């Protein structure tokens, strides 16, 4: 039930647009995901699925924030244990980015901790800038002589992806494939249609040298994706 699904995601302690029904359909490509649901959508756990050598496994799609169990009620260690024990054994591996509202105590031996930064941005830019590290402060000062124009431009999604593919995307530790970039484009189009995407670009002499995509995610913004021309790294 898409309406009930989205309702529990929206009301959950960790509400995120990336776990809503339509966005999960987009990010998993052709809606290739299952779910565990307790009672009448009291708790839900989305399970994106794909296969390797015809063996199915649970994974975290690219370009999302965090998944895991969602509920407006407390997600205790017992709830976490019950849900993960209920995942069908046919899935030989479970690799999920779990949200920060879950109690991990019952599964901590099977998890690793990753860092996600949540920044309070309600103060003025001048006040925020005072807390930048010394290297960032130095870079900002050295780039002040460069005529960089920054603008909000809703039409630079494709250019942002092209910048990434042509620069950062060539590095060996980047594992995106063509179909992943297509999923990114389709999801960005959905976000734009629903006024959930903000895009910003920096130009030098009319040339786009860096750009970023931000997703409005209920009560926060996600720094979602970006691209930069390595030839202008000093800027």
Tab-separated table of C-alpha atoms in Angstrom:
chain	number	residue	atom	x	y	z
A	1	UNK	CA	0.000	0.000	0.000
A	2	UNK	CA	1.980	3.041	-1.240
A	3	UNK	CA	-0.067	5.521	0.806
A	4	UNK	CA	0.440	3.648	4.087
A	5	UNK	CA	4.097	3.083	3.237
A	6	UNK	CA	4.771	6.776	2.638
A	7	UNK	CA	2.820	7.732	5.750
A	8	UNK	CA	5.033	5.665	8.055
A	9	UNK	CA	8.176	6.966	6.343
A	10	UNK	CA	7.012	10.573	6.685
A	11	UNK	CA	6.089	10.156	10.375
A	12	UNK	CA	9.111	8.056	11.338
A	13	UNK	CA	11.833	9.195	13.707
A	14	UNK	CA	14.189	9.265	10.740
A	15	UNK	CA	11.994	10.514	7.920
A	16	UNK	CA	13.697	10.589	4.536
A	17	UNK	CA	12.429	11.089	0.998
A	18	UNK	CA	14.831	8.368	-0.144
A	19	UNK	CA	12.755	5.675	1.578
A	20	UNK	CA	9.432	6.756	0.075
A	21	UNK	CA	7.678	4.442	-2.356
A	22	UNK	CA	8.316	6.287	-5.630
A	23	UNK	CA	11.949	7.124	-4.885
A	24	UNK	CA	12.746	3.545	-3.884
A	25	UNK	CA	11.215	2.443	-7.188
A	26	UNK	CA	13.537	4.805	-9.048
A	27	UNK	CA	16.716	4.068	-7.119
A	28	UNK	CA	16.281	0.287	-7.371
A	29	UNK	CA	15.590	0.455	-11.137
A	30	UNK	CA	12.223	-1.035	-12.101
A	31	UNK	CA	11.048	-1.263	-8.479
A	32	UNK	CA	13.281	-4.184	-7.558
A	33	UNK	CA	12.740	-4.136	-3.804
A	34	UNK	CA	10.861	-6.051	-1.132
A	35	UNK	CA	9.982	-5.173	2.455
A	36	UNK	CA	9.254	-6.547	5.898
A	37	UNK	CA	6.220	-4.949	7.579
A	38	UNK	CA	5.071	-5.402	11.185
A	39	UNK	CA	1.306	-5.300	11.825
A	40	UNK	CA	-0.498	-2.505	9.933
A	41	UNK	CA	2.644	-0.615	8.858
A	42	UNK	CA	3.737	-0.074	12.452
A	43	UNK	CA	7.375	-0.761	11.505
A	44	UNK	CA	8.772	-1.246	7.995
A	45	UNK	CA	12.121	-2.366	6.572
A	46	UNK	CA	12.746	-1.847	2.832
A	47	UNK	CA	14.938	-4.502	1.239
A	48	UNK	CA	16.421	-3.603	-2.171
A	49	UNK	CA	17.302	-6.781	-4.053
A	50	UNK	CA	19.643	-7.739	-6.853
A	51	UNK	CA	21.452	-10.906	-7.907
A	52	UNK	CA	24.953	-12.089	-8.639
A	53	UNK	CA	25.291	-15.349	-10.570
A	54	UNK	CA	21.525	-15.754	-10.023
A	55	UNK	CA	21.956	-15.613	-6.245
A	56	UNK	CA	19.836	-12.830	-4.661
A	57	UNK	CA	21.166	-10.492	-1.998
A	58	UNK	CA	20.142	-7.295	-0.174
A	59	UNK	CA	22.073	-4.136	-1.002
A	60	UNK	CA	22.072	-0.347	-0.614
A	61	UNK	CA	21.439	1.407	-3.948
A	62	UNK	CA	23.699	4.278	-4.927
A	63	UNK	CA	22.495	7.843	-4.360
A	64	UNK	CA	20.377	7.284	-1.241
A	65	UNK	CA	20.809	8.509	2.310
A	66	UNK	CA	20.003	5.833	4.887
A	67	UNK	CA	17.542	2.942	5.018
A	68	UNK	CA	16.934	0.451	7.828
A	69	UNK	CA	13.795	0.189	9.964
A	70	UNK	CA	11.308	3.066	9.969
A	71	UNK	CA	8.616	3.860	12.533
A	72	UNK	CA	7.310	6.759	14.584
A	73	UNK	CA	7.772	4.461	17.592
A	74	UNK	CA	11.071	3.610	19.256
A	75	UNK	CA	13.167	1.100	17.304
A	76	UNK	CA	14.542	-1.030	20.118
A	77	UNK	CA	17.258	-3.642	19.977
A	78	UNK	CA	14.588	-6.335	20.138
A	79	UNK	CA	12.708	-4.873	17.162
A	80	UNK	CA	15.968	-4.676	15.218
A	81	UNK	CA	16.793	-8.287	16.074
A	82	UNK	CA	13.308	-9.527	15.134
A	83	UNK	CA	13.392	-7.795	11.756
A	84	UNK	CA	16.845	-8.934	10.733
A	85	UNK	CA	16.159	-12.499	11.855
A	86	UNK	CA	13.014	-12.412	9.693
A	87	UNK	CA	14.925	-11.638	6.482
A	88	UNK	CA	14.561	-14.762	4.308
A	89	UNK	CA	17.667	-16.931	4.349
A	90	UNK	CA	17.725	-17.092	0.541
A	91	UNK	CA	19.461	-13.711	0.600
A	92	UNK	CA	23.069	-14.761	1.120
A	93	UNK	CA	24.191	-11.255	2.047
A	94	UNK	CA	22.638	-8.142	3.606
A	95	UNK	CA	24.456	-4.856	3.004
A	96	UNK	CA	22.330	-1.909	4.168
A	97	UNK	CA	23.021	1.663	5.221
A	98	UNK	CA	21.035	1.859	8.460
A	99	UNK	CA	19.472	5.018	9.843
A	100	UNK	CA	20.622	6.656	13.056
A	101	UNK	CA	17.357	6.128	14.970
A	102	UNK	CA	17.805	2.363	15.275
A	103	UNK	CA	19.151	0.514	18.311
A	104	UNK	CA	22.058	-1.545	16.908
A	105	UNK	CA	22.947	-3.384	20.108
A	106	UNK	CA	21.509	-6.711	18.915
A	107	UNK	CA	23.368	-6.708	15.589
A	108	UNK	CA	26.483	-4.640	16.341
A	109	UNK	CA	28.764	-7.644	15.784
A	110	UNK	CA	27.636	-7.653	12.145
A	111	UNK	CA	27.907	-3.916	11.479
A	112	UNK	CA	30.534	-1.267	10.866
A	113	UNK	CA	30.188	2.420	11.707
A	114	UNK	CA	30.261	5.040	8.970
A	115	UNK	CA	30.342	8.813	9.439
A	116	UNK	CA	27.523	11.067	8.287
A	117	UNK	CA	27.676	14.788	9.062
A	118	UNK	CA	24.574	16.683	10.141
A	119	UNK	CA	25.218	20.425	10.088
A	120	UNK	CA	23.173	23.165	11.723
A	121	UNK	CA	22.948	25.947	9.129
A	122	UNK	CA	20.462	28.356	10.690
A	123	UNK	CA	23.075	31.040	11.442
A	124	UNK	CA	24.448	33.530	8.921
A	125	UNK	CA	27.052	32.510	6.364
A	126	UNK	CA	29.579	34.877	7.962
A	127	UNK	CA	29.177	33.092	11.288
A	128	UNK	CA	29.436	29.645	9.684
A	129	UNK	CA	32.563	30.695	7.787
A	130	UNK	CA	34.372	31.445	11.046
A	131	UNK	CA	34.323	27.721	11.821
A	132	UNK	CA	35.804	26.523	8.504
A	133	UNK	CA	39.168	24.797	8.890
A	134	UNK	CA	42.341	26.714	8.092
A	135	UNK	CA	42.835	25.059	4.701
A	136	UNK	CA	39.325	26.037	3.542
A	137	UNK	CA	39.819	29.571	4.816
A	138	UNK	CA	43.095	29.772	2.879
A	139	UNK	CA	41.487	28.440	-0.330
A	140	UNK	CA	38.652	30.944	-0.075
A	141	UNK	CA	41.060	33.818	0.352
A	142	UNK	CA	43.246	32.767	-2.596
A	143	UNK	CA	40.237	32.371	-4.907
A	144	UNK	CA	38.731	35.801	-4.267
A	145	UNK	CA	40.539	37.281	-7.288
A	146	UNK	CA	38.961	34.745	-9.655
A	147	UNK	CA	35.749	35.974	-11.342
A	148	UNK	CA	33.560	32.992	-10.378
A	149	UNK	CA	29.822	33.397	-10.858
A	150	UNK	CA	27.634	31.165	-8.697
A	151	UNK	CA	24.027	30.660	-9.678
A	152	UNK	CA	20.974	28.537	-8.948
A	153	UNK	CA	20.399	26.716	-12.241
A	154	UNK	CA	17.760	23.973	-12.497
A	155	UNK	CA	19.026	22.880	-15.916
A	156	UNK	CA	22.518	21.683	-15.016
A	157	UNK	CA	21.764	18.139	-13.807
A	158	UNK	CA	23.137	16.536	-16.977
A	159	UNK	CA	26.150	18.859	-16.953
A	160	UNK	CA	26.851	18.009	-13.315
A	161	UNK	CA	26.862	14.303	-14.114
A	162	UNK	CA	29.086	14.943	-17.156
A	163	UNK	CA	31.556	16.886	-15.003
A	164	UNK	CA	31.713	13.991	-12.547
A	165	UNK	CA	32.082	11.310	-15.244
A	166	UNK	CA	34.846	13.261	-16.997
A	167	UNK	CA	36.833	13.912	-13.833
A	168	UNK	CA	36.216	12.143	-10.509
A	169	UNK	CA	34.387	9.316	-12.293
A	170	UNK	CA	37.603	8.150	-13.970
A	171	UNK	CA	39.221	7.191	-10.667
A	172	UNK	CA	39.571	3.478	-9.882
A	173	UNK	CA	37.633	3.694	-6.623
A	174	UNK	CA	34.474	4.946	-8.398
A	175	UNK	CA	32.249	2.028	-9.372
A	176	UNK	CA	29.282	3.732	-11.051
A	177	UNK	CA	28.144	2.211	-14.337
A	178	UNK	CA	26.175	3.808	-17.172
A	179	UNK	CA	22.888	2.475	-15.774
A	180	UNK	CA	23.676	4.094	-12.405
A	181	UNK	CA	24.023	7.500	-14.029
A	182	UNK	CA	20.717	6.919	-15.827
A	183	UNK	CA	19.059	6.135	-12.492
A	184	UNK	CA	20.562	9.327	-11.092
A	185	UNK	CA	19.152	11.378	-13.988
A	186	UNK	CA	15.682	9.829	-13.671
A	187	UNK	CA	15.591	10.369	-9.913
A	188	UNK	CA	16.777	13.979	-10.301
A	189	UNK	CA	13.998	14.548	-12.840
A	190	UNK	CA	11.456	13.251	-10.308
A	191	UNK	CA	12.875	15.530	-7.610
A	192	UNK	CA	12.712	18.533	-9.945
A	193	UNK	CA	9.119	17.757	-10.897
A	194	UNK	CA	8.191	17.753	-7.208
A	195	UNK	CA	10.274	20.852	-6.326
A	196	UNK	CA	12.631	18.803	-4.167
A	197	UNK	CA	15.888	19.576	-5.975
A	198	UNK	CA	18.100	22.655	-5.811
A	199	UNK	CA	21.070	22.929	-8.176
A	200	UNK	CA	23.974	25.338	-8.019
A	201	UNK	CA	26.748	25.977	-10.510
A	202	UNK	CA	29.994	27.965	-10.527
A	203	UNK	CA	31.104	29.471	-13.835
A	204	UNK	CA	34.344	31.023	-15.079
A	205	UNK	CA	34.031	32.975	-18.317
A	206	UNK	CA	30.748	31.213	-19.043
A	207	UNK	CA	32.200	27.732	-18.489
A	208	UNK	CA	30.708	25.520	-15.777
A	209	UNK	CA	33.596	24.441	-13.544
A	210	UNK	CA	31.703	22.995	-10.554
A	211	UNK	CA	28.116	22.230	-9.628
A	212	UNK	CA	26.133	20.491	-6.922
A	213	UNK	CA	22.689	18.970	-6.413
A	214	UNK	CA	20.846	19.329	-3.099
A	215	UNK	CA	17.704	17.351	-2.192
A	216	UNK	CA	15.067	18.831	0.115
A	217	UNK	CA	14.481	15.915	2.483
A	218	UNK	CA	11.603	16.830	4.811
A	219	UNK	CA	13.335	18.900	7.541
A	220	UNK	CA	16.857	18.826	6.068
A	221	UNK	CA	18.808	19.180	2.844
A	222	UNK	CA	21.112	16.465	1.530
A	223	UNK	CA	24.273	17.347	-0.347
A	224	UNK	CA	23.382	14.698	-2.919
A	225	UNK	CA	25.757	14.807	-5.893
A	226	UNK	CA	28.359	17.098	-7.429
A	227	UNK	CA	30.850	17.484	-10.242
A	228	UNK	CA	34.021	19.514	-10.667
A	229	UNK	CA	36.416	20.220	-13.499
A	230	UNK	CA	39.839	19.144	-12.217
A	231	UNK	CA	41.486	21.782	-14.398
A	232	UNK	CA	39.998	24.414	-12.084
A	233	UNK	CA	40.759	22.638	-8.806
A	234	UNK	CA	42.653	25.665	-7.477
A	235	UNK	CA	39.451	27.734	-7.635
